[in-house]
CSV table of C-alpha atoms in Angstrom, one decimal:
chain,number,residue,atom,x,y,z
M,45,ILE,CA,-12.3,-32.1,-17.5
M,46,PHE,CA,-9.0,-33.5,-18.3
M,47,LYS,CA,-10.0,-37.3,-18.2
M,48,VAL,CA,-13.4,-36.6,-20.6
M,49,PHE,CA,-10.7,-35.1,-23.0
M,50,ALA,CA,-8.0,-37.8,-22.6
M,51,LYS,CA,-10.7,-40.2,-23.0
M,52,TRP,CA,-12.1,-38.5,-26.4
M,53,TYR,CA,-8.5,-38.1,-27.6
M,54,LEU,CA,-7.4,-41.7,-27.0
M,55,GLU,CA,-10.8,-43.0,-28.8
M,56,ALA,CA,-10.2,-40.4,-31.2
M,57,THR,CA,-6.5,-41.5,-32.1
M,58,GLY,CA,-6.9,-45.2,-31.4
M,59,ILE,CA,-4.4,-45.1,-29.1
M,60,HIS,CA,-5.1,-47.7,-26.2
M,61,MET,CA,-4.3,-46.7,-22.6
M,62,SER,CA,-5.7,-46.7,-19.1
M,63,LEU,CA,-6.9,-43.4,-17.4
M,64,LEU,CA,-6.8,-45.3,-13.8
M,65,ASN,CA,-3.5,-43.7,-13.0
M,66,VAL,CA,-4.3,-39.9,-14.2
M,67,PRO,CA,-4.4,-38.2,-11.0
M,68,LYS,CA,-7.2,-35.5,-10.2
M,69,ILE,CA,-6.2,-32.2,-10.4
M,70,VAL,CA,-8.1,-30.0,-7.8
M,71,ARG,CA,-8.1,-26.5,-7.6
M,72,GLU,CA,-7.8,-25.3,-4.3
M,73,HIS,CA,-9.4,-22.0,-3.7
M,74,SER,CA,-8.4,-20.0,-0.8
M,75,ASN,CA,-8.6,-16.3,-0.1
M,76,ARG,CA,-6.9,-14.1,-2.2
M,77,ARG,CA,-3.3,-13.4,-1.0
M,78,ALA,CA,-1.8,-10.4,0.6
M,79,TYR,CA,1.5,-9.4,1.9
M,80,THR,CA,1.9,-9.6,5.4
M,81,PRO,CA,3.8,-6.4,7.0
M,82,GLN,CA,6.9,-8.3,7.4
M,83,GLU,CA,6.9,-9.2,3.8
M,84,GLN,CA,6.2,-5.8,2.8
M,85,GLU,CA,9.0,-4.6,4.8
M,86,THR,CA,11.3,-6.9,3.0
M,87,ILE,CA,9.9,-6.6,-0.5
M,88,PHE,CA,10.3,-2.9,0.0
M,89,GLU,CA,14.1,-3.3,1.3
M,90,GLU,CA,14.7,-5.5,-2.2
M,91,LEU,CA,13.3,-2.8,-4.0
M,92,GLU,CA,15.6,-0.9,-2.8
M,93,ALA,CA,18.9,-3.2,-3.8
M,94,PHE,CA,16.6,-4.1,-7.0
M,95,ASN,CA,18.1,-0.4,-8.2
M,96,ASN,CA,15.5,0.5,-10.9
M,97,PRO,CA,14.2,3.9,-9.9
M,98,ARG,CA,11.2,3.6,-12.4
M,99,PHE,CA,10.4,0.4,-11.7
M,100,LYS,CA,10.4,1.4,-7.7
M,101,TRP,CA,7.9,4.3,-8.4
M,102,ILE,CA,5.7,2.0,-10.3
M,103,PHE,CA,5.8,-0.5,-7.8
M,104,LYS,CA,4.9,2.1,-5.2
M,105,PHE,CA,2.2,3.8,-7.2
M,106,LEU,CA,0.6,0.4,-7.7
M,107,PHE,CA,0.8,-0.5,-4.0
M,108,ILE,CA,-0.6,3.1,-2.7
M,109,ASN,CA,-3.7,3.0,-5.1
M,110,GLY,CA,-4.5,-0.5,-5.8
M,111,ILE,CA,-5.1,-0.3,-9.4
M,112,ARG,CA,-5.4,-3.2,-11.7
M,113,ILE,CA,-2.4,-3.4,-14.1
M,114,SER,CA,-4.8,-3.4,-17.0
M,115,GLU,CA,-5.9,0.3,-15.5
M,116,PHE,CA,-2.2,1.4,-15.8
M,117,ASP,CA,-2.4,2.2,-19.6
M,118,ASN,CA,-5.7,4.5,-18.5
M,119,VAL,CA,-3.5,6.6,-16.2
M,120,ASP,CA,-3.0,9.9,-17.7
M,121,TRP,CA,0.2,10.8,-16.6
M,122,GLU,CA,0.2,14.5,-18.1
M,123,ALA,CA,-2.7,15.3,-16.1
M,124,PHE,CA,-0.9,14.3,-13.0
M,125,LYS,CA,1.3,17.6,-13.8
M,126,GLN,CA,-1.1,20.0,-14.7
M,127,ARG,CA,-3.8,18.8,-11.9
M,128,LYS,CA,-1.7,19.5,-8.4
M,129,ILE,CA,-4.5,20.4,-5.9
M,130,ASN,CA,-4.1,22.2,-2.8
M,131,GLY,CA,-0.5,21.8,-3.1
M,132,GLU,CA,-1.1,18.5,-1.3
M,133,PHE,CA,-1.8,15.5,-3.8
M,134,TRP,CA,-2.2,15.1,-7.8
M,135,VAL,CA,-5.6,13.6,-7.9
M,136,GLN,CA,-6.7,12.0,-11.2
M,137,ARG,CA,-10.0,9.6,-11.8
M,138,ILE,CA,-9.5,6.7,-14.0
M,139,LYS,CA,-12.7,4.3,-15.1
M,140,THR,CA,-12.0,0.8,-13.7
M,141,ALA,CA,-11.3,-2.0,-15.7
M,142,LYS,CA,-13.8,-4.4,-14.8
M,143,SER,CA,-17.0,-2.3,-13.9
M,144,HIS,CA,-16.0,0.5,-15.4
M,145,VAL,CA,-16.8,3.1,-12.3
M,146,GLU,CA,-14.7,5.7,-11.8
M,147,ARG,CA,-12.5,5.6,-8.9
M,148,GLN,CA,-10.0,8.1,-7.7
M,149,ILE,CA,-5.8,7.7,-7.9
M,150,TYR,CA,-3.2,9.9,-6.5
M,151,ILE,CA,0.6,10.8,-6.2
M,152,PRO,CA,1.1,11.4,-2.4
M,153,SER,CA,3.1,14.6,-1.9
M,154,SER,CA,6.3,15.2,0.5
M,155,ASP,CA,4.2,15.9,3.8
M,156,CYS,CA,2.5,12.2,3.4
M,157,GLU,CA,2.7,9.8,6.4
M,158,SER,CA,4.9,7.4,5.4
M,159,GLU,CA,8.5,7.9,4.6
M,160,LEU,CA,8.4,5.4,1.6
M,161,PHE,CA,6.4,7.7,-0.3
M,162,LYS,CA,7.4,11.1,0.6
M,163,THR,CA,9.3,11.5,-2.8
M,164,MET,CA,7.1,10.2,-5.0
M,165,GLN,CA,5.9,13.5,-7.0
M,166,GLU,CA,9.5,14.6,-6.9
M,167,ASP,CA,10.4,11.5,-8.6
M,168,PHE,CA,7.3,11.3,-11.2
M,169,LEU,CA,8.9,14.3,-12.3
M,170,GLU,CA,12.0,13.2,-13.3
M,171,LEU,CA,10.5,10.2,-14.7
M,172,LYS,CA,9.2,8.7,-18.2
M,173,LEU,CA,6.5,6.7,-17.6
M,174,ASN,CA,5.5,6.2,-20.8
M,175,ILE,CA,5.4,2.2,-20.9
M,176,SER,CA,2.9,-0.3,-21.4
M,177,SER,CA,1.2,-2.7,-19.0
M,178,LYS,CA,3.1,-5.6,-20.8
M,179,THR,CA,6.2,-3.9,-19.7
M,180,VAL,CA,5.3,-3.3,-16.3
M,181,LYS,CA,4.2,-7.2,-16.0
M,182,ASN,CA,7.6,-7.8,-17.3
M,183,LEU,CA,9.6,-5.8,-14.8
M,184,PHE,CA,7.8,-7.7,-11.9
M,185,GLY,CA,8.7,-10.9,-13.6
M,186,GLU,CA,12.5,-9.7,-13.2
M,187,PHE,CA,12.1,-8.3,-9.7
M,188,SER,CA,10.4,-11.6,-8.7
M,189,SER,CA,13.4,-13.7,-10.0
M,190,PHE,CA,15.6,-11.2,-8.2
M,191,VAL,CA,14.0,-11.5,-4.8
M,192,LYS,CA,13.5,-15.4,-5.1
M,193,THR,CA,17.2,-15.6,-5.9
M,194,ARG,CA,18.2,-13.3,-2.8
M,195,ARG,CA,15.6,-14.4,-0.2
M,196,GLU,CA,15.0,-18.3,0.2
M,197,GLU,CA,11.7,-17.2,2.4
M,198,PHE,CA,10.1,-16.1,-0.9
M,199,LYS,CA,10.7,-19.2,-2.8
M,200,ASP,CA,6.8,-19.8,-2.8
M,201,VAL,CA,5.7,-16.1,-2.8
M,202,VAL,CA,3.9,-14.7,-5.7
M,203,ILE,CA,5.5,-11.5,-6.5
M,204,ALA,CA,2.9,-9.7,-9.0
M,205,ALA,CA,1.2,-6.6,-9.6
M,206,HIS,CA,-2.2,-7.8,-8.7
M,207,ILE,CA,-1.2,-8.7,-5.4
M,208,LEU,CA,-0.4,-4.9,-5.0
M,209,ARG,CA,-4.1,-4.6,-5.5
M,210,HIS,CA,-4.5,-7.2,-2.5
M,211,CYS,CA,-2.4,-5.4,-0.4
M,212,PHE,CA,-4.3,-2.3,-0.8
M,213,ILE,CA,-7.6,-3.5,0.0
M,214,THR,CA,-6.0,-5.5,3.1
M,215,ASN,CA,-4.4,-2.1,4.6
M,216,LEU,CA,-7.7,-0.4,4.0
M,217,MET,CA,-9.6,-3.4,5.9
M,218,ARG,CA,-6.7,-3.0,8.8
M,219,LYS,CA,-7.3,0.5,9.0
M,220,GLY,CA,-11.4,0.4,9.5
M,221,TYR,CA,-12.8,0.9,6.4
M,222,ASP,CA,-16.2,-1.1,6.0
M,223,ILE,CA,-16.3,-3.4,3.1
M,224,TYR,CA,-18.6,-1.3,1.1
M,225,HIS,CA,-16.5,1.9,1.4
M,226,VAL,CA,-13.5,-0.3,0.2
M,227,ALA,CA,-15.4,-1.5,-2.6
M,228,LYS,CA,-16.3,2.1,-3.6
M,229,ILE,CA,-12.8,2.9,-3.2
M,230,VAL,CA,-11.3,0.1,-5.5
M,231,GLY,CA,-14.2,0.1,-7.9
M,232,HIS,CA,-16.1,-3.0,-7.4
M,233,ALA,CA,-19.4,-2.7,-8.4
M,234,SER,CA,-20.6,-4.7,-5.2
M,235,PRO,CA,-18.6,-5.5,-1.9
M,236,GLN,CA,-19.0,-9.2,-2.4
M,237,MET,CA,-16.3,-9.1,-5.0
M,238,ILE,CA,-13.6,-8.1,-2.0
């Protein structure tokens, strides 16, 4: 495409230049990337060192729910405060950004299995989360720079909110969920999207 455009542009402007040495641009198509368990452990260590409680909470929320960053704006944070179910989970249904199907998201309670997430309800009540998805993306950029300056092994690792969605899906698959169930959990219209 670039060579076609360049040829047109050169002809339109009357500039004479050879396109023989223009490199071919190949887009690599690979499997969707999720963090390895070791990378996840390192990233959570760096999250502590980053020392931003609001971002830390948002990171964990995205990690355990696998929502798209564009769906972050659709979360009704007040509803979480009002919908504590069975004294265990705070649950909410949101519409997914792409297929507009409903899916469930939650904030785990203090009796959840993982130590990483035990204080999320308590922390949520102390935080103000009235921020936009754009602000969250900016925070991810700051966190990515922070990690990359501290960890040489993360120099080429993408640290972004959408990778947490891939981690969520990968973790479900590792736990033995079938692809049809995973597709429903994350709000895909078809398991082919996984």
